[in-house]
Coordinates of C-alpha atoms and ligand atoms in Angstrom, one line a residue:
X17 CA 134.3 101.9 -23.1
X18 CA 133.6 103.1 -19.4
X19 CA 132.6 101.4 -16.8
X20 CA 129.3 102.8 -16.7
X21 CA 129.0 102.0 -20.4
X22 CA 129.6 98.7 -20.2
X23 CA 127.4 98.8 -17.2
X24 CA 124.4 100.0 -19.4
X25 CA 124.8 97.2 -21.4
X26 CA 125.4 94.5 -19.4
X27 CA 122.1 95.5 -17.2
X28 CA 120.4 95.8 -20.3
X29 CA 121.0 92.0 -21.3
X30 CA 120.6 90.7 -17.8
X31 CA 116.7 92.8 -17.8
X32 CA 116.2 91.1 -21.1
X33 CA 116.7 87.9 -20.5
X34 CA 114.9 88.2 -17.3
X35 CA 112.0 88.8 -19.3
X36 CA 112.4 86.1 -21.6
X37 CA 112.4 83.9 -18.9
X38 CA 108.9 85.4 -17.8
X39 CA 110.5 87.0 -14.4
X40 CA 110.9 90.7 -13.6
X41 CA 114.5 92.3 -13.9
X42 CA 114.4 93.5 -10.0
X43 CA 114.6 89.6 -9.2
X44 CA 118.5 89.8 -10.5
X45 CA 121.1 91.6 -8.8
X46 CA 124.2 92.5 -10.6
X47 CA 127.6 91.9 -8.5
X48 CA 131.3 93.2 -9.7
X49 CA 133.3 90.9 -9.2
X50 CA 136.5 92.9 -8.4
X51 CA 139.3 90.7 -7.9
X52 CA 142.7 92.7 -9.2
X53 CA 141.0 95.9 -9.1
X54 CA 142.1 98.7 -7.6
X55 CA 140.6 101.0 -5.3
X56 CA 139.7 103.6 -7.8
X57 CA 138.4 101.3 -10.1
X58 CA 136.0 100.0 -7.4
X59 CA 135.0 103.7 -6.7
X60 CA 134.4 104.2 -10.4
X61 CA 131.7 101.2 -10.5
X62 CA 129.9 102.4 -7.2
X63 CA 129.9 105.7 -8.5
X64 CA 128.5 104.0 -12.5
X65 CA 125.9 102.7 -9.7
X66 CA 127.2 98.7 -8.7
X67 CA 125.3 98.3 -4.9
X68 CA 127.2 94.5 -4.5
X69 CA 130.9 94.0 -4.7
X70 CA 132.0 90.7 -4.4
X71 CA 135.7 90.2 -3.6
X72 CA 137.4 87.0 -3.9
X73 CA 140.8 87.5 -1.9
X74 CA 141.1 88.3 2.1
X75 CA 143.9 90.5 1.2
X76 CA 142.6 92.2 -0.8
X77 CA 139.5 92.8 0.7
X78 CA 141.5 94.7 3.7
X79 CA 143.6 96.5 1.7
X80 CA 140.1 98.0 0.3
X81 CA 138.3 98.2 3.4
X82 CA 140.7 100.2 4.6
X83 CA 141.1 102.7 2.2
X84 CA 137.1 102.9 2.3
X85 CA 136.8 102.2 -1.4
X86 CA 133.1 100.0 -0.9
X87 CA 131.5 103.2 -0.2
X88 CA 127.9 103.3 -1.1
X89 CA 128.1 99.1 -1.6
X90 CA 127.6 96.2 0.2
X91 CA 130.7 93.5 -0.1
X92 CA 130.4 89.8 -0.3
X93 CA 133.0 87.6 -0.5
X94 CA 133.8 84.9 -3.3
X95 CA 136.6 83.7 -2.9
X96 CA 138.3 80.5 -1.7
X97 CA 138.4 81.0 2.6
X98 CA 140.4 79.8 4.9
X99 CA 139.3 79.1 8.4
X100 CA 142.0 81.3 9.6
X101 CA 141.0 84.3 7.7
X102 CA 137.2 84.2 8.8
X103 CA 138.0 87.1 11.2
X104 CA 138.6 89.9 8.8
X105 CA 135.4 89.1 7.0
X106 CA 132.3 88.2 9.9
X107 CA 130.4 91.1 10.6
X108 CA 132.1 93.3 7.8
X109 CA 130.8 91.4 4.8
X110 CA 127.3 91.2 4.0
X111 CA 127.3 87.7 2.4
X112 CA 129.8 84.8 2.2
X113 CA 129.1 82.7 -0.8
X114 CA 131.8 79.9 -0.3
X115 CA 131.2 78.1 2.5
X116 CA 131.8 74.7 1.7
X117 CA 132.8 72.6 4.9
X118 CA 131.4 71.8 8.0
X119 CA 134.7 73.2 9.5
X120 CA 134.1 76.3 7.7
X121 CA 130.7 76.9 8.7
X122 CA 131.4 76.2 12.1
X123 CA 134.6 78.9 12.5
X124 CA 132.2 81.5 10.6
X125 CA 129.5 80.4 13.6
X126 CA 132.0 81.1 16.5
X127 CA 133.5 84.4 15.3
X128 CA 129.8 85.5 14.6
X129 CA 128.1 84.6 17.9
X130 CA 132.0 86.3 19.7
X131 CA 130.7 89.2 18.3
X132 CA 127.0 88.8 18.6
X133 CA 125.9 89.3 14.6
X134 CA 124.6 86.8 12.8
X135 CA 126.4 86.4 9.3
X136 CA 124.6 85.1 6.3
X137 CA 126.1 82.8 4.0
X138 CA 125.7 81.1 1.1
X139 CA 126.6 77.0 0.3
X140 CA 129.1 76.8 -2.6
X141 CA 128.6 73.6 -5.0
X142 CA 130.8 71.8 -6.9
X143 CA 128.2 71.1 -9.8
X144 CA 130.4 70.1 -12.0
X145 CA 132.7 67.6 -9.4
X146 CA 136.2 69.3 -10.6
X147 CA 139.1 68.0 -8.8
X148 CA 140.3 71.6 -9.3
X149 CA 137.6 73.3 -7.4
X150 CA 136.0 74.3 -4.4
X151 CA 132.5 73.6 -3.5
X152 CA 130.5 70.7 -1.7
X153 CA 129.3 67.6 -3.9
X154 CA 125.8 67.8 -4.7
X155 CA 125.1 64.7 -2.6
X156 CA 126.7 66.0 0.6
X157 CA 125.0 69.5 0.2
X158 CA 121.6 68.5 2.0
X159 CA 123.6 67.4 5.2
X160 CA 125.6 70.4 5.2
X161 CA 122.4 73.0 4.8
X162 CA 120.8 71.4 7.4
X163 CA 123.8 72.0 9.9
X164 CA 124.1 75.8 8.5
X165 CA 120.2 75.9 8.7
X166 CA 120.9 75.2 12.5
X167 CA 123.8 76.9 13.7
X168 CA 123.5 80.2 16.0
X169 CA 125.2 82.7 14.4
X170 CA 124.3 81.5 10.3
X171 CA 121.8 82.3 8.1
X172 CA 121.4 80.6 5.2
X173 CA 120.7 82.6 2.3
X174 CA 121.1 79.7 -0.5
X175 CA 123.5 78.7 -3.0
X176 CA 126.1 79.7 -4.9
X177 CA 128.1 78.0 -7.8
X178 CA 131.3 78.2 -10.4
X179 CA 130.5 75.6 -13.3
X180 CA 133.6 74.2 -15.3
X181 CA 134.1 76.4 -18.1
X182 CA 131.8 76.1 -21.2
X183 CA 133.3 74.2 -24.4
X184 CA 130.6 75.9 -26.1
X185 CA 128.5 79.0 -25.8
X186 CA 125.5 77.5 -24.1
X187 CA 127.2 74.9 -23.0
X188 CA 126.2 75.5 -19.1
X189 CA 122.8 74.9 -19.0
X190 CA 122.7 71.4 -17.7
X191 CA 124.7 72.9 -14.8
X192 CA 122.6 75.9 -14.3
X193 CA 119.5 73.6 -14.4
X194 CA 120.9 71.3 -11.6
X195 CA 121.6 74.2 -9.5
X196 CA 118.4 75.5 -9.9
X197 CA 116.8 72.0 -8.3
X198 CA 118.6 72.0 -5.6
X199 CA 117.7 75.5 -5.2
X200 CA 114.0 74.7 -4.8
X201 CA 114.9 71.3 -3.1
X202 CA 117.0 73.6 -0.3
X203 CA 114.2 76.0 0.2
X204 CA 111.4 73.6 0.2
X205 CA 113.1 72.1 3.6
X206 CA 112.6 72.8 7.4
X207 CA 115.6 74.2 9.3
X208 CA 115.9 74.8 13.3
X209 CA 117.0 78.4 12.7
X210 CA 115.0 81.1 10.7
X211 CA 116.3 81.1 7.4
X212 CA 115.8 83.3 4.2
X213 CA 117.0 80.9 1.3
X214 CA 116.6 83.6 -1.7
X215 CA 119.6 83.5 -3.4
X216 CA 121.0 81.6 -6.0
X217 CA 124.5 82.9 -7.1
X218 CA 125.4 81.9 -11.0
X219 CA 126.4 83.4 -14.2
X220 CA 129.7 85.0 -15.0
X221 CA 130.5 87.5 -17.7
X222 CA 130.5 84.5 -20.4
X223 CA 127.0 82.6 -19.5
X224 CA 124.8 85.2 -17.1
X225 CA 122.5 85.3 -19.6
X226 CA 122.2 82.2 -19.5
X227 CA 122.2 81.6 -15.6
X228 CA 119.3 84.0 -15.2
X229 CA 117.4 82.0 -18.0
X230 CA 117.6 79.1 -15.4
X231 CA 116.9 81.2 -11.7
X232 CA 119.8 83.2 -11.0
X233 CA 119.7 85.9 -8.1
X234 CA 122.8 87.0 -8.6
X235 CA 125.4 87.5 -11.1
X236 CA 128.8 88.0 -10.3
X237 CA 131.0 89.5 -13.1
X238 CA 133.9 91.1 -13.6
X239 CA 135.9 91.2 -17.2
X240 CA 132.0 92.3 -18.7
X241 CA 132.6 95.0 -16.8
X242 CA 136.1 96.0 -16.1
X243 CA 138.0 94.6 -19.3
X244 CA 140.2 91.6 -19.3
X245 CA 142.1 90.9 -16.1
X246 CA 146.1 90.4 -16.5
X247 CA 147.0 86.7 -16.2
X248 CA 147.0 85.9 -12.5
X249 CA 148.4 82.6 -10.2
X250 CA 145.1 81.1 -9.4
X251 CA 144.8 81.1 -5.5
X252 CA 145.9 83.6 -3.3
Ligands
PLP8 C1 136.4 86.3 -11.2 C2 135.2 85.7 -10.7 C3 133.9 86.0 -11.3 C4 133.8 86.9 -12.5 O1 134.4 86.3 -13.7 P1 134.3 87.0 -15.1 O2 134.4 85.9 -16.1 O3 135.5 87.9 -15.2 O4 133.1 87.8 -15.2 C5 132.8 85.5 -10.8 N1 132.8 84.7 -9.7 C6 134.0 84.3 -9.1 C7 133.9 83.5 -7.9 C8 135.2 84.8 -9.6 O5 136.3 84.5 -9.0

């Protein structure tokens, strides 16, 4: 199938279970993820009518960039980041869903107010506490929204989150549930800064059904959309 086939179908399923869960489709926005893609292939999904691509890899986000393949799309970035690398992304990227460190947050801050844009950003949870992953603990998250929800240069746009991978289909929910609570727990607090906390990132090509049943924004997916990915180291 093509891209934009698969595309029909997988907006069609994400409108539907909108509506089941009593909320209007507009409320979820559909993100490629397009880690291993190439540049045509990223062209093809603009062009099947993606608006968000979400890249996970610095590399390969400037390899893109470069050849101008995000035309007509915003980019956010998804990927594990390193404080280093924070440079080729502030200003260029429209959201950065994995900030998970106060060190993090704060090299984002500096190279945002050096070149006088504020870049949003989105906390990234470790909901399921996996040694393996990236992500603040749920208990440290309200400290570290309240430093983002201060810093010149931030804007905290909400929360984003990988769950451990579901044993059975359904198998999620719990985590998608938590994640939704502190969701409404985030946005119900004061911050120093003006904030816009509307975004809760969840739901991959296995369970965004499922995500958008419990509040999900966005849904970030890739082999739903661009067939199976080869098998790949696991950081980059
Ligand atoms: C790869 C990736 C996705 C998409 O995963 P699929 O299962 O292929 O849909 C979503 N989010 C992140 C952070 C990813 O790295």
């Amino acid at each position: 199938m093509s891209i934009q086939e698969q595309l029909a179908g997988i907006r069609q399923k994400m409108d539907e279970a909108a509506r089941r869960a009593g909320r209007s489709p507009e409320t979820v926005t559909l993100e490629a993820a397009t880690k291993v893609q190439t540049s045509e292939r990223i062209r093809e999904a603009i062009a099947a009518g993606i608006r968000v691509c979400g890249e996970n890899r610095v590399q390969e986000f400037n390899a893109h960039w470069a050849d101008g393949a995000y035309e007509g799309a915003e980019v956010h970035f998804i990927g594990h980041l390193q404080k280093n690398k924070v440079k080729y992304l502030v200003g260029k990227v429209s959201l950065i869903e994995s900030v998970d460190s106060p060190e993090l947050l704060g090299a984002i801050a500096q190279r945002a107010c050096r070149l006088g844009v504020r870049q949003d950003i989105l906390l990234e949870v470790n909901i399921g506490r996996e040694e393996s992953k990236s992500g603040v603990l749920p208990e440290n998250l309200p400290a570290l929204a309240a430093q983002a929800g201060a810093m010149e240069g931030i804007r905290l746009r909400g929360l984003m989150a990988i769950p451990p991978v579901a044993e059975v289909p359904g198998g999620n929910s719990q985590y998608f549930a938590e994640m939704y609570q502190l969701f409404i727990d985030m946005r119900e607090k004061k911050y120093d800064n003006e904030v816009s906390i509307d975004c809760l990132s969840m739901g991959m090509s296995d369970d965004f059904e499922e995500a958008i049943a419990h509040g999900s924004t966005l849904v970030r997916i890739g082999t739903a959309l661009f067939g199976k990915r080869p098998p790949m180291r696991v950081r980059g």
